[in-house]
The first five atom37 places (N, CA, C, CB, O) and aatype in JSON, in Angstrom:
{
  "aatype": [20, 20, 20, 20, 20, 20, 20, 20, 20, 20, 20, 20, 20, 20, 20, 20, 20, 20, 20, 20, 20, 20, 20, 20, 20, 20, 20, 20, 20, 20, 20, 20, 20, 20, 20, 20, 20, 20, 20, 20, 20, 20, 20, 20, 20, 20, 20, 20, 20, 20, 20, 20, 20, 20, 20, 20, 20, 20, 20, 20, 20, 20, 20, 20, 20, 20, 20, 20, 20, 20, 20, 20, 20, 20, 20, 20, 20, 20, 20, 20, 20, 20, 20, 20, 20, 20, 20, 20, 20, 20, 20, 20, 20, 20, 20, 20, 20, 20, 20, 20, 20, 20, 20, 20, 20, 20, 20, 20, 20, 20, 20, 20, 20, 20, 20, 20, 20, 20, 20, 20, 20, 20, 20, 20, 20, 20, 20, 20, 20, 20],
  "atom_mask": [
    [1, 1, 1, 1, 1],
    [1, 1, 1, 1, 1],
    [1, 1, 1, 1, 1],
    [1, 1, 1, 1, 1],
    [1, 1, 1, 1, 1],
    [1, 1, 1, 1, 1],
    [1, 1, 1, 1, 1],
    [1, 1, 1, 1, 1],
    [1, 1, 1, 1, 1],
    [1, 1, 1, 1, 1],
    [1, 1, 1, 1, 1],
    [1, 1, 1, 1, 1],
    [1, 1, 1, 1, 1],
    [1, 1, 1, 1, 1],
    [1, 1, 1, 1, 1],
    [1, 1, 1, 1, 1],
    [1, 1, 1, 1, 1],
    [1, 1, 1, 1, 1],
    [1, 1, 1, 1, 1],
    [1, 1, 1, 1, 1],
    [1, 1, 1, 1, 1],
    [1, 1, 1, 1, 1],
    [1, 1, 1, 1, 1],
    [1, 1, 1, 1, 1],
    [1, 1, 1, 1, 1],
    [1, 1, 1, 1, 1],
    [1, 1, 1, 1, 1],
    [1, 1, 1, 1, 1],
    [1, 1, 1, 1, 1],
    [1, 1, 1, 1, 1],
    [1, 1, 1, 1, 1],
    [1, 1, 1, 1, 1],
    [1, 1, 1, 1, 1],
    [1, 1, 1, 1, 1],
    [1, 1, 1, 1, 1],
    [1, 1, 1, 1, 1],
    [1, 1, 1, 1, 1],
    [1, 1, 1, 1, 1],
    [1, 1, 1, 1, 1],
    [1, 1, 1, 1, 1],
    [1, 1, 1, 1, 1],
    [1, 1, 1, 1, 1],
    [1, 1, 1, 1, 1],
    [1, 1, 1, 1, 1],
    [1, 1, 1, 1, 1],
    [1, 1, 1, 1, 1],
    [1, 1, 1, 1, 1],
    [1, 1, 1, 1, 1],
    [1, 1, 1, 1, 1],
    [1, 1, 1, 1, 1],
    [1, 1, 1, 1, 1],
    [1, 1, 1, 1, 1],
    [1, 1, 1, 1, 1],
    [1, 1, 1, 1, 1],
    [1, 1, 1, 1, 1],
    [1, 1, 1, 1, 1],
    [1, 1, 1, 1, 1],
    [1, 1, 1, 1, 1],
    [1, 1, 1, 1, 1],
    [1, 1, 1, 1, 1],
    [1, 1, 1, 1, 1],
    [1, 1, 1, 1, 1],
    [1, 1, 1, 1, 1],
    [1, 1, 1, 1, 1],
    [1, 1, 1, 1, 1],
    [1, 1, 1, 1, 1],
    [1, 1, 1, 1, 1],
    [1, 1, 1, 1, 1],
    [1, 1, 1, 1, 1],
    [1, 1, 1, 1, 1],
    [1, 1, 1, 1, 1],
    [1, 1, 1, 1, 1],
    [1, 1, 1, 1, 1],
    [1, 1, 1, 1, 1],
    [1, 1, 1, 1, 1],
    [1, 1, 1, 1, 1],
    [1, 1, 1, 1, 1],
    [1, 1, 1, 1, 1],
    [1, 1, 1, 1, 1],
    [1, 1, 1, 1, 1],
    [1, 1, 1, 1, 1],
    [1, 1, 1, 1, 1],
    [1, 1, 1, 1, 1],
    [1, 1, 1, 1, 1],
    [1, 1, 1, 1, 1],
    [1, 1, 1, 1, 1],
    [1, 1, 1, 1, 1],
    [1, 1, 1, 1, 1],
    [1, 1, 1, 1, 1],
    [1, 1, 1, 1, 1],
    [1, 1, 1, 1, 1],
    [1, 1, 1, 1, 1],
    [1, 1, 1, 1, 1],
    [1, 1, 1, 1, 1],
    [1, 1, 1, 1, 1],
    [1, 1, 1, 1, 1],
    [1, 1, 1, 1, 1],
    [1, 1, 1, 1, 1],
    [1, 1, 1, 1, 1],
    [1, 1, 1, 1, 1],
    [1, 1, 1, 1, 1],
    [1, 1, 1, 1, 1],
    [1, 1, 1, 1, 1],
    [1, 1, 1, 1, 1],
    [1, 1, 1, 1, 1],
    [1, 1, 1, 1, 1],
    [1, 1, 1, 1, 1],
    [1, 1, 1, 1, 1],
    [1, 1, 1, 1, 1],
    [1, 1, 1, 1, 1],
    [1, 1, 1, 1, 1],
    [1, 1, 1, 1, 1],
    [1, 1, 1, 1, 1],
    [1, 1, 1, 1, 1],
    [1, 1, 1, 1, 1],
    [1, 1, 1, 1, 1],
    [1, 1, 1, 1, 1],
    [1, 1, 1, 1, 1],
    [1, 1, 1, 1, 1],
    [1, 1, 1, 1, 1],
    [1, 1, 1, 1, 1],
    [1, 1, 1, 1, 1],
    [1, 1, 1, 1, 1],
    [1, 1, 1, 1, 1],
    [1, 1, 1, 1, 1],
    [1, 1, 1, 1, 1],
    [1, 1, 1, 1, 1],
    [1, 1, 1, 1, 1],
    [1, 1, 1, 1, 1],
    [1, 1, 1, 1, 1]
  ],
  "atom_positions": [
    [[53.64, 29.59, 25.62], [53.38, 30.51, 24.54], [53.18, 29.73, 23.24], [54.53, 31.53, 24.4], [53.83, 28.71, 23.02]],
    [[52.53, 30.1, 22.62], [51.65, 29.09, 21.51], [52.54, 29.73, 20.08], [49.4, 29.49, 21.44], [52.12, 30.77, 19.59]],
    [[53.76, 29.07, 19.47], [54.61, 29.86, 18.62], [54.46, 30.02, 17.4], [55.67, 29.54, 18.64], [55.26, 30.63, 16.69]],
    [[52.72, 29.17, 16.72], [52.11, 30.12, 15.88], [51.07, 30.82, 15.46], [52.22, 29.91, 15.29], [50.42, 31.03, 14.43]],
    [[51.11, 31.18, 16.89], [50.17, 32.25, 17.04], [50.84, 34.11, 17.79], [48.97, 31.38, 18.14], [50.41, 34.65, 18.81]],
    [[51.5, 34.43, 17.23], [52.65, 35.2, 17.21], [52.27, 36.76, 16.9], [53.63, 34.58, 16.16], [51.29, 37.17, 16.28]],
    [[53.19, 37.43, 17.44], [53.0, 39.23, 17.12], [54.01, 39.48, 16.58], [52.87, 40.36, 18.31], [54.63, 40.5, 16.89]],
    [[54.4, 38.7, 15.72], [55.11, 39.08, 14.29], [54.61, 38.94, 13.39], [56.1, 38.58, 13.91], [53.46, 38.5, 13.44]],
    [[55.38, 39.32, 11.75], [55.11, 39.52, 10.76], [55.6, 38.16, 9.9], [55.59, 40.77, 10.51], [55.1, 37.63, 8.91]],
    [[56.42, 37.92, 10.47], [57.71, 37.21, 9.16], [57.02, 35.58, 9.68], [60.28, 37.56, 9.64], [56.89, 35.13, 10.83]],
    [[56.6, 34.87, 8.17], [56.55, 33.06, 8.22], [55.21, 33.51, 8.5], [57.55, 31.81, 9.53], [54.72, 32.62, 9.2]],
    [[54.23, 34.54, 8.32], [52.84, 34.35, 8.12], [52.0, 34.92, 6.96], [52.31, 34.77, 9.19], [52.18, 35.73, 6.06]],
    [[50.89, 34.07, 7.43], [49.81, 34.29, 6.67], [48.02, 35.22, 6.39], [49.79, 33.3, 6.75], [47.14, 35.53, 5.58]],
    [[48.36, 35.25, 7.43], [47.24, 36.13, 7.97], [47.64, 36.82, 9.42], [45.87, 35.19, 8.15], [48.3, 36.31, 10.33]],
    [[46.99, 38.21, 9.37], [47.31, 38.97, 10.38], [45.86, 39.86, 11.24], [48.4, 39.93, 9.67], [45.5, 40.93, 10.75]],
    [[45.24, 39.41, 12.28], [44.19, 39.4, 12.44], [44.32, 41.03, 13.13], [43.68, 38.07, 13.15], [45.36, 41.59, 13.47]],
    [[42.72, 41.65, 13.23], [43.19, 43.38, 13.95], [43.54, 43.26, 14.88], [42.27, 44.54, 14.24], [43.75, 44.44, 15.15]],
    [[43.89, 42.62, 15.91], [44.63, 43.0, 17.31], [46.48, 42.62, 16.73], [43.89, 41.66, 19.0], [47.41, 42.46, 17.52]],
    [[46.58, 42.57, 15.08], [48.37, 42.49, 15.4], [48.84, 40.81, 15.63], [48.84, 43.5, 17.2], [50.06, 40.61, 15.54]],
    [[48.01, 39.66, 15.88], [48.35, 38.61, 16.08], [48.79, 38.08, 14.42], [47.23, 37.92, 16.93], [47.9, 38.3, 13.6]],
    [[49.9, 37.5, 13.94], [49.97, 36.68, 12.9], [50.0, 35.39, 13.18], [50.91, 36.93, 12.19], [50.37, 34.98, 14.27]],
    [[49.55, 34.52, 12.1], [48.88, 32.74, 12.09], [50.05, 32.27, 10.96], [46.7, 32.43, 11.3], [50.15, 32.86, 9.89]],
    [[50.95, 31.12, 11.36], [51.31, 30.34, 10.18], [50.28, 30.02, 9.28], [51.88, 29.18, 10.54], [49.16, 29.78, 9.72]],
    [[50.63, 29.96, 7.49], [49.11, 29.21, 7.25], [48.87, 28.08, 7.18], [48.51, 29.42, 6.26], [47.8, 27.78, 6.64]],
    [[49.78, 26.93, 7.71], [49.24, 25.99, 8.15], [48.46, 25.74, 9.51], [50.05, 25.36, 8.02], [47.76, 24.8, 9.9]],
    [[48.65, 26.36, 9.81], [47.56, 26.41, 11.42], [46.42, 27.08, 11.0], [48.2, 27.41, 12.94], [45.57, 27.03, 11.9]],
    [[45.94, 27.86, 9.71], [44.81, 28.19, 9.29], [43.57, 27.59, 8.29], [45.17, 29.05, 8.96], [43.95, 26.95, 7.31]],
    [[42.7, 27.69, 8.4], [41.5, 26.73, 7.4], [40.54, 28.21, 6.79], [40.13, 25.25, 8.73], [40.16, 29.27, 7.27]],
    [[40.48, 27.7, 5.83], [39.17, 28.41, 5.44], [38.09, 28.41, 4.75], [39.29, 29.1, 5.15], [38.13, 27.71, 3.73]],
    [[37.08, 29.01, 4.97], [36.08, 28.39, 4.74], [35.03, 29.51, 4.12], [35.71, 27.65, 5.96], [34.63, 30.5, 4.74]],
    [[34.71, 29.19, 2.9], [33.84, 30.41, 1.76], [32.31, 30.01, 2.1], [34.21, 30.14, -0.37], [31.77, 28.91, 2.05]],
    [[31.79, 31.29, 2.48], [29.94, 31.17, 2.69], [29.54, 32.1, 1.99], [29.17, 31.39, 4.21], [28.62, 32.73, 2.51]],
    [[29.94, 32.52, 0.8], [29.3, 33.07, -0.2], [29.62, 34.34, -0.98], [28.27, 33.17, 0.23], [30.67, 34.95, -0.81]],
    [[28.79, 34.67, -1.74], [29.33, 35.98, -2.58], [28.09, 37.04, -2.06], [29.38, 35.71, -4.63], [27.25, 36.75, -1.21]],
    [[28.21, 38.44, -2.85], [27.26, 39.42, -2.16], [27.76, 40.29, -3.3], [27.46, 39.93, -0.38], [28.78, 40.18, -3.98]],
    [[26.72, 41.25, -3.37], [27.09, 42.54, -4.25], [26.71, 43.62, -3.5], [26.38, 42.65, -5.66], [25.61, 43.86, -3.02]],
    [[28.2, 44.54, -3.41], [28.31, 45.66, -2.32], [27.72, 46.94, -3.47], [30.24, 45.9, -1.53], [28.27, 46.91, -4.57]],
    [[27.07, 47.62, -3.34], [26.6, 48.82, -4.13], [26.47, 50.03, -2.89], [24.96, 48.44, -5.02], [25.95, 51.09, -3.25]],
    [[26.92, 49.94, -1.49], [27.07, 51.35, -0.78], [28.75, 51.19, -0.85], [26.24, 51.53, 1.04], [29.3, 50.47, -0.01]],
    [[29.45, 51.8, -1.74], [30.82, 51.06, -2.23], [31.56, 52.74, -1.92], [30.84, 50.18, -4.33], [31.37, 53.73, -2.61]],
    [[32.28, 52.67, -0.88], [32.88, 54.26, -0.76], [34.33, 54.32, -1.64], [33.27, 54.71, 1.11], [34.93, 55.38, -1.82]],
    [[34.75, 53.15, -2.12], [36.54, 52.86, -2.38], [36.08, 53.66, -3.69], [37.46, 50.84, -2.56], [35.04, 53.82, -4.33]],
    [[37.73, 54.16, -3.75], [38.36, 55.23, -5.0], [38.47, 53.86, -6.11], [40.35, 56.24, -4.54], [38.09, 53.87, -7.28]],
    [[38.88, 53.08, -5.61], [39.44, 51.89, -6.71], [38.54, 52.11, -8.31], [38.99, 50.0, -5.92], [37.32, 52.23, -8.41]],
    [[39.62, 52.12, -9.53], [39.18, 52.48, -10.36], [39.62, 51.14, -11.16], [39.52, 53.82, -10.64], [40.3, 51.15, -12.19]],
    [[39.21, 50.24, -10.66], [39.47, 48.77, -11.06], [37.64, 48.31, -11.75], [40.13, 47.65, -9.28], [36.74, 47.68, -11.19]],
    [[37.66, 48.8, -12.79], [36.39, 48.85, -13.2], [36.01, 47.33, -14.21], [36.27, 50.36, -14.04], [34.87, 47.08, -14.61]],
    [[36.99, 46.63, -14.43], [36.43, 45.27, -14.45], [35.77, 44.33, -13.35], [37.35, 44.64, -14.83], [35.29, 43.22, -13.55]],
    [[35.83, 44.96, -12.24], [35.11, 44.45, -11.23], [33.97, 45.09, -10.79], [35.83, 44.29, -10.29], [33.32, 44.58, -9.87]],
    [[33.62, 46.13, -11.31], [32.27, 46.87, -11.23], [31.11, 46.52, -11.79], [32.34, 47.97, -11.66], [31.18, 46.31, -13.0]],
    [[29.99, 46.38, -11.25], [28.66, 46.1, -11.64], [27.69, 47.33, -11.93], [28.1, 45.28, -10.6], [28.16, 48.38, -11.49]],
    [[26.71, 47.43, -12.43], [25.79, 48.83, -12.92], [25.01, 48.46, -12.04], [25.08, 49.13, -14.52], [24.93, 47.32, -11.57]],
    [[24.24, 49.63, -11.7], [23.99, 49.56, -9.96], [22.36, 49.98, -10.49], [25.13, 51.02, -8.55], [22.14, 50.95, -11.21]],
    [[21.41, 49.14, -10.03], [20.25, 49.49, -10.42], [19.02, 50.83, -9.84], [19.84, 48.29, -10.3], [17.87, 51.07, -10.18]],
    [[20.08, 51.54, -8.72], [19.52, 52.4, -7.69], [18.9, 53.75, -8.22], [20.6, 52.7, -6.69], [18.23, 54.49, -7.5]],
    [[19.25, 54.03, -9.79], [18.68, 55.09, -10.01], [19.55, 56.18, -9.85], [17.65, 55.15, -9.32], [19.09, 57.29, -10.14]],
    [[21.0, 56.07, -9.34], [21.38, 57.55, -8.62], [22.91, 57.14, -9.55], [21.4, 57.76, -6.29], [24.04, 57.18, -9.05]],
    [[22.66, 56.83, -10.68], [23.67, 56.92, -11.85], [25.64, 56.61, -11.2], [23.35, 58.88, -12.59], [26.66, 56.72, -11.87]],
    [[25.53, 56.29, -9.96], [26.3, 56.16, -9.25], [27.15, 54.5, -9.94], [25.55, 56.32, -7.8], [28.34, 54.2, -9.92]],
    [[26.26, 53.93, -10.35], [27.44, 52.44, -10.67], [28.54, 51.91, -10.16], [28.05, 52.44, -11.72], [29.37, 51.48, -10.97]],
    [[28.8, 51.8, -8.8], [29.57, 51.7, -7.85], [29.15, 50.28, -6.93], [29.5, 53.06, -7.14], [29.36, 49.9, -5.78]],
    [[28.76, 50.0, -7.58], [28.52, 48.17, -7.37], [29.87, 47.61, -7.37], [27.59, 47.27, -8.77], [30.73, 48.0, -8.16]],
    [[30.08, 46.66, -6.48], [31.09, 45.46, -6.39], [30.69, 44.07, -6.3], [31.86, 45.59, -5.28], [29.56, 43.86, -5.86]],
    [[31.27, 43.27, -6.58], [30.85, 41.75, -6.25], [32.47, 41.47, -5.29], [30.52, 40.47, -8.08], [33.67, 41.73, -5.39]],
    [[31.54, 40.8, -4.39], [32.79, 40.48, -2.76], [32.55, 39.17, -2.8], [32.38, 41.21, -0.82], [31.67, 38.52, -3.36]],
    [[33.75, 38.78, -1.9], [33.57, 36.59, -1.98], [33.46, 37.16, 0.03], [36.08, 34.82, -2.92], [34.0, 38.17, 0.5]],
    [[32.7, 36.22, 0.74], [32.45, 36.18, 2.21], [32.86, 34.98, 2.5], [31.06, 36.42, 2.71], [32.39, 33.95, 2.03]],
    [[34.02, 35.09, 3.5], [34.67, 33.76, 4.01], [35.04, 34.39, 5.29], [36.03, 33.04, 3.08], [34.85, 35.54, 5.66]],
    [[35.83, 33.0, 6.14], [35.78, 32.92, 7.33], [36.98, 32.48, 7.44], [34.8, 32.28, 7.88], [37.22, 31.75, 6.49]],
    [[38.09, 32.6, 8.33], [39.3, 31.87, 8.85], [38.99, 31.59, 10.17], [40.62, 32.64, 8.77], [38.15, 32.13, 10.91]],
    [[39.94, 30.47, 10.44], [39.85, 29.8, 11.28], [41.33, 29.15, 11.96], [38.94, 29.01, 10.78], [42.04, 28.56, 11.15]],
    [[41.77, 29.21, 13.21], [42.92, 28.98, 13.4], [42.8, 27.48, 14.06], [43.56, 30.11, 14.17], [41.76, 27.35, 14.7]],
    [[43.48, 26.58, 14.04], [44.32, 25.58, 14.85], [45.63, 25.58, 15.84], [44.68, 24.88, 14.01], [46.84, 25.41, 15.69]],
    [[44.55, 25.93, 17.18], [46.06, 26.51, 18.06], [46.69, 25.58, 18.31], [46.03, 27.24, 19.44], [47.8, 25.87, 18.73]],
    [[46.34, 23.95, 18.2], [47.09, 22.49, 18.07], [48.26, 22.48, 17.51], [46.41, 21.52, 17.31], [49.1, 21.66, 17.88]],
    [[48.57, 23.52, 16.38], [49.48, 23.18, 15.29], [50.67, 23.46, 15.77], [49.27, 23.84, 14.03], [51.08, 24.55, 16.19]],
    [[51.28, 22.31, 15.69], [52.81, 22.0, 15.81], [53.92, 22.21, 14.9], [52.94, 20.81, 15.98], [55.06, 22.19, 15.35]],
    [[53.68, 22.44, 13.59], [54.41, 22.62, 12.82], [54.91, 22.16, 11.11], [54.95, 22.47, 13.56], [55.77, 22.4, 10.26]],
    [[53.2, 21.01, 11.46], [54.16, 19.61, 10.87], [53.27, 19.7, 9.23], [53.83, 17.56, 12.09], [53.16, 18.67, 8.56]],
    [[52.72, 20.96, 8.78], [52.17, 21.43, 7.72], [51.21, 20.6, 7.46], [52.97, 21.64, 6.74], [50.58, 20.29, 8.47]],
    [[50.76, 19.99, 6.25], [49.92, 19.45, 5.29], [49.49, 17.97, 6.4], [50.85, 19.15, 3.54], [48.4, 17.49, 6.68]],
    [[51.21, 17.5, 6.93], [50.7, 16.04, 8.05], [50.21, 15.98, 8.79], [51.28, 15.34, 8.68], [50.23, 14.92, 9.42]],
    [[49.27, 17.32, 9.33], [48.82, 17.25, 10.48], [47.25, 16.97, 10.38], [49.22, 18.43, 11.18], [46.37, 16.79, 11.23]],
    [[47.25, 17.01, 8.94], [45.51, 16.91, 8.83], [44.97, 15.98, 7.99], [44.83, 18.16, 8.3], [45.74, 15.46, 7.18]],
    [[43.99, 15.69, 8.01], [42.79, 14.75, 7.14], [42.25, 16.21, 6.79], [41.47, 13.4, 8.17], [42.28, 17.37, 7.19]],
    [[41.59, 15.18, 5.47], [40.56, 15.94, 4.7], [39.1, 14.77, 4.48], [41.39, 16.48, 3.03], [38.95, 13.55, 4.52]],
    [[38.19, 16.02, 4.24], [36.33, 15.48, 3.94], [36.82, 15.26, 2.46], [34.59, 16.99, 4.18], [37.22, 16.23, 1.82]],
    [[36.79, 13.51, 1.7], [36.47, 13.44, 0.44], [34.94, 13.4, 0.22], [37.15, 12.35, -0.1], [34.1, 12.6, 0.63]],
    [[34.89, 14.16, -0.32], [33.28, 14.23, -0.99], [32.63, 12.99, -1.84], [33.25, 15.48, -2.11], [31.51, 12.49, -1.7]],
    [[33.64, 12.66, -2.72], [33.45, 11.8, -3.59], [32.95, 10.51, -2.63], [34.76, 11.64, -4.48], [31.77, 10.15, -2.74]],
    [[33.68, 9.95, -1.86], [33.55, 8.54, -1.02], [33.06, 8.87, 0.31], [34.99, 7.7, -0.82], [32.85, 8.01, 1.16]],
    [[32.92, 9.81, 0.44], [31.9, 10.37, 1.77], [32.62, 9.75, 3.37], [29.92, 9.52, 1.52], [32.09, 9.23, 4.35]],
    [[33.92, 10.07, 3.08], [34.72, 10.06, 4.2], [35.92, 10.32, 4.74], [34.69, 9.38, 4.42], [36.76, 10.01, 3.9]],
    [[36.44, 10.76, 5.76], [37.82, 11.37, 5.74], [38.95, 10.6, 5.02], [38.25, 11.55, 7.15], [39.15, 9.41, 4.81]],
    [[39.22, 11.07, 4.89], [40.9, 10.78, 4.49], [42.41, 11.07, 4.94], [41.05, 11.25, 3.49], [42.95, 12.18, 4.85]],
    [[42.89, 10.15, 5.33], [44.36, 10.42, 6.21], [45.71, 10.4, 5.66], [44.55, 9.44, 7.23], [46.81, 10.49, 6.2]],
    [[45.17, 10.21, 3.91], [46.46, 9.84, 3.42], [47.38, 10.68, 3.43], [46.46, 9.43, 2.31], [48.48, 10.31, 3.03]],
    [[47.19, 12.12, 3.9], [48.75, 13.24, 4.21], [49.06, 13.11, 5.39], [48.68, 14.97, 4.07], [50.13, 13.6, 5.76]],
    [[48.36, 12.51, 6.21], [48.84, 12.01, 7.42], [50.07, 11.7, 8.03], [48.42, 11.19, 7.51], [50.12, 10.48, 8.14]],
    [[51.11, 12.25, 8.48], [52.38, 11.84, 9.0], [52.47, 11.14, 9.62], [53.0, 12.42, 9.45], [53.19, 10.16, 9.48]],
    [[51.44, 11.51, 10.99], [51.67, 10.88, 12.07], [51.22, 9.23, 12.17], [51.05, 11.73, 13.01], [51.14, 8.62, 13.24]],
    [[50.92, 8.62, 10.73], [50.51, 7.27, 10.64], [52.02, 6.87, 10.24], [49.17, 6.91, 9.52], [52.33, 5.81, 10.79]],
    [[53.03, 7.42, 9.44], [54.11, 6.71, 8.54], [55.74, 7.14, 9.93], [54.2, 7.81, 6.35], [56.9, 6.75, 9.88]],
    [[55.1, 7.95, 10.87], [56.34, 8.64, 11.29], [56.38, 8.05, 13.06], [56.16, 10.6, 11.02], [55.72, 7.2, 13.65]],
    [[57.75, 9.19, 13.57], [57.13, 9.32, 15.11], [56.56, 10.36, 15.23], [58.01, 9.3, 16.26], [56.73, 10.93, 16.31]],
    [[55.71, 11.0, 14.26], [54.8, 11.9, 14.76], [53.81, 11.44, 15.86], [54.11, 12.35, 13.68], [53.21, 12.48, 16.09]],
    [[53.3, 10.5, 16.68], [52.66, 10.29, 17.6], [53.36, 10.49, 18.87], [52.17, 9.21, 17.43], [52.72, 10.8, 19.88]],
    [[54.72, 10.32, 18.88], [55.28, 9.88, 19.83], [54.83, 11.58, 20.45], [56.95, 9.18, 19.59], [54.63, 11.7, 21.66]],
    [[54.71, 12.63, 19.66], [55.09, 14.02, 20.31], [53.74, 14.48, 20.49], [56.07, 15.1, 19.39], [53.27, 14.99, 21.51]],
    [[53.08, 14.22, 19.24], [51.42, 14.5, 18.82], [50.21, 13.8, 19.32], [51.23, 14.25, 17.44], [50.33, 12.74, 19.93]],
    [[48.9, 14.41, 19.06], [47.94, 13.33, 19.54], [47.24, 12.93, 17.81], [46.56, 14.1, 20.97], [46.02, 12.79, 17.71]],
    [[47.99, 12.8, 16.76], [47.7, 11.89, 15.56], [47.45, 13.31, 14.38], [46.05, 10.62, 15.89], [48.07, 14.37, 14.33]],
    [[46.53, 12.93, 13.69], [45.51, 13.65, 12.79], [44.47, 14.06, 12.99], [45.2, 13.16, 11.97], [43.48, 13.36, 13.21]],
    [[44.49, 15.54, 12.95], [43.5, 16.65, 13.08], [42.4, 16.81, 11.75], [44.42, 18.05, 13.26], [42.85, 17.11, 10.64]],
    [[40.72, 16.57, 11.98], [40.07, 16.53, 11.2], [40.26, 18.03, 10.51], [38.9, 16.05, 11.68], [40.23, 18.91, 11.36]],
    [[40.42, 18.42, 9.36], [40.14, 19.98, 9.08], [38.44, 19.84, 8.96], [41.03, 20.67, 7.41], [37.85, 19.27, 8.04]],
    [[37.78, 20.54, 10.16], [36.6, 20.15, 10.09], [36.14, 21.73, 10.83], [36.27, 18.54, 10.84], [35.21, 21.63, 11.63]],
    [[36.64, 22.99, 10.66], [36.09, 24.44, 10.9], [34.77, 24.39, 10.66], [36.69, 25.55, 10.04], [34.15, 25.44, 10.79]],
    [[34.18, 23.39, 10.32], [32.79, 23.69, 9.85], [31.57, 23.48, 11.27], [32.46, 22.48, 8.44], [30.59, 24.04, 11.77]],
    [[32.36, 22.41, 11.44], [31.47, 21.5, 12.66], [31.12, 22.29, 13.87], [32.37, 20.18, 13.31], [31.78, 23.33, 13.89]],
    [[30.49, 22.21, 14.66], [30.21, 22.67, 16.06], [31.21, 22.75, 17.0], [29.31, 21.92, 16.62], [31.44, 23.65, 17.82]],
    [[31.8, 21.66, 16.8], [32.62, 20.44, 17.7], [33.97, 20.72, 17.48], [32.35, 18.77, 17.24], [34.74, 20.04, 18.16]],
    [[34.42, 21.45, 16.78], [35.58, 21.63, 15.85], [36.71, 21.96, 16.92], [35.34, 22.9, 14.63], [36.28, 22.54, 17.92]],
    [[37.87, 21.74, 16.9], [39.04, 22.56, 17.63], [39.54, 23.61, 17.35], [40.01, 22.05, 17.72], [40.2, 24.31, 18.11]],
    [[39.17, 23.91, 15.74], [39.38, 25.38, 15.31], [38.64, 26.39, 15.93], [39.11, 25.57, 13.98], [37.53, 26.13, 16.4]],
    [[39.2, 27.68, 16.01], [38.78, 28.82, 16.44], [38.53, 29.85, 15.45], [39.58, 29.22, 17.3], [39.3, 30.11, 14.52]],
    [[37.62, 30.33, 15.62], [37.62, 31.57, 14.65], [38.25, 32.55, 14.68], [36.71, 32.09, 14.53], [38.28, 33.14, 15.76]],
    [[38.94, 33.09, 13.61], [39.45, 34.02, 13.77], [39.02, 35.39, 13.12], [40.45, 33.65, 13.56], [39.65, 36.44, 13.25]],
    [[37.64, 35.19, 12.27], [37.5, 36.38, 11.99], [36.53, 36.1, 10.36], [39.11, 37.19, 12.03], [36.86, 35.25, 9.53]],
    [[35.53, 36.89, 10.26], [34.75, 36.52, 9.13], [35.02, 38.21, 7.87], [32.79, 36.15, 9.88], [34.48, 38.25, 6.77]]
  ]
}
């Protein structure tokens, strides 16, 4: 049984529609863009976030939404921030320096550092939901 990937509530971060909750270290995510919703049914009267809606039907019920993606790591053991590398942009290559399993016995249990790489084809992450 994979213990964070769980049908509880409590020590998570996301809770996907079938009821499953994700530690959020076993989660990545990943933003593919913005959009402006104008077939907008919500009561929400949060009108600093409203846009004037060019449709003609005096309705002004425009939103601006952010579109992202999660992604789980059913690998994750526990070991938070040490379990992963990151893409530096700047030097155009991973980086391991939160890496545990280089300074610890994290190997002895683990198979090292996990690329956070949800992006790739190849990836070990799973999707969990856009």
């Amino acid at each position: 049984r994979d213990v964070h990937r769980q049908r509880r509530l409590d020590d998570s971060y996301l809770v996907d529609s079938d009821g499953t909750a994700y530690t959020s270290y076993s989660l990545a995510w990943r933003y593919l863009g913005m959009f402006i919703d104008c077939d907008n049914d919500n009561d929400n009267n949060n009108n600093n976030r409203r846009l004037s809606s060019d449709s003609g039907d005096g309705d002004g019920s425009c939103t601006r939404k952010v579109l992202w993606a999660a992604y789980h790591y059913p690998e994750y053991h526990g070991g938070s921030i040490g379990e992963y590398q990151f893409y530096d942009r700047t030097n155009q290559r991973w980086d391991s320096s939160t890496c545990q399993s280089q300074t610890s016995k994290w190997d002895v249990f683990h198979r090292g550092c996990q690329r956070m790489d949800c992006h790739e084809a190849n990836s070990n992450f799973e999707l969990v939901g856009v």
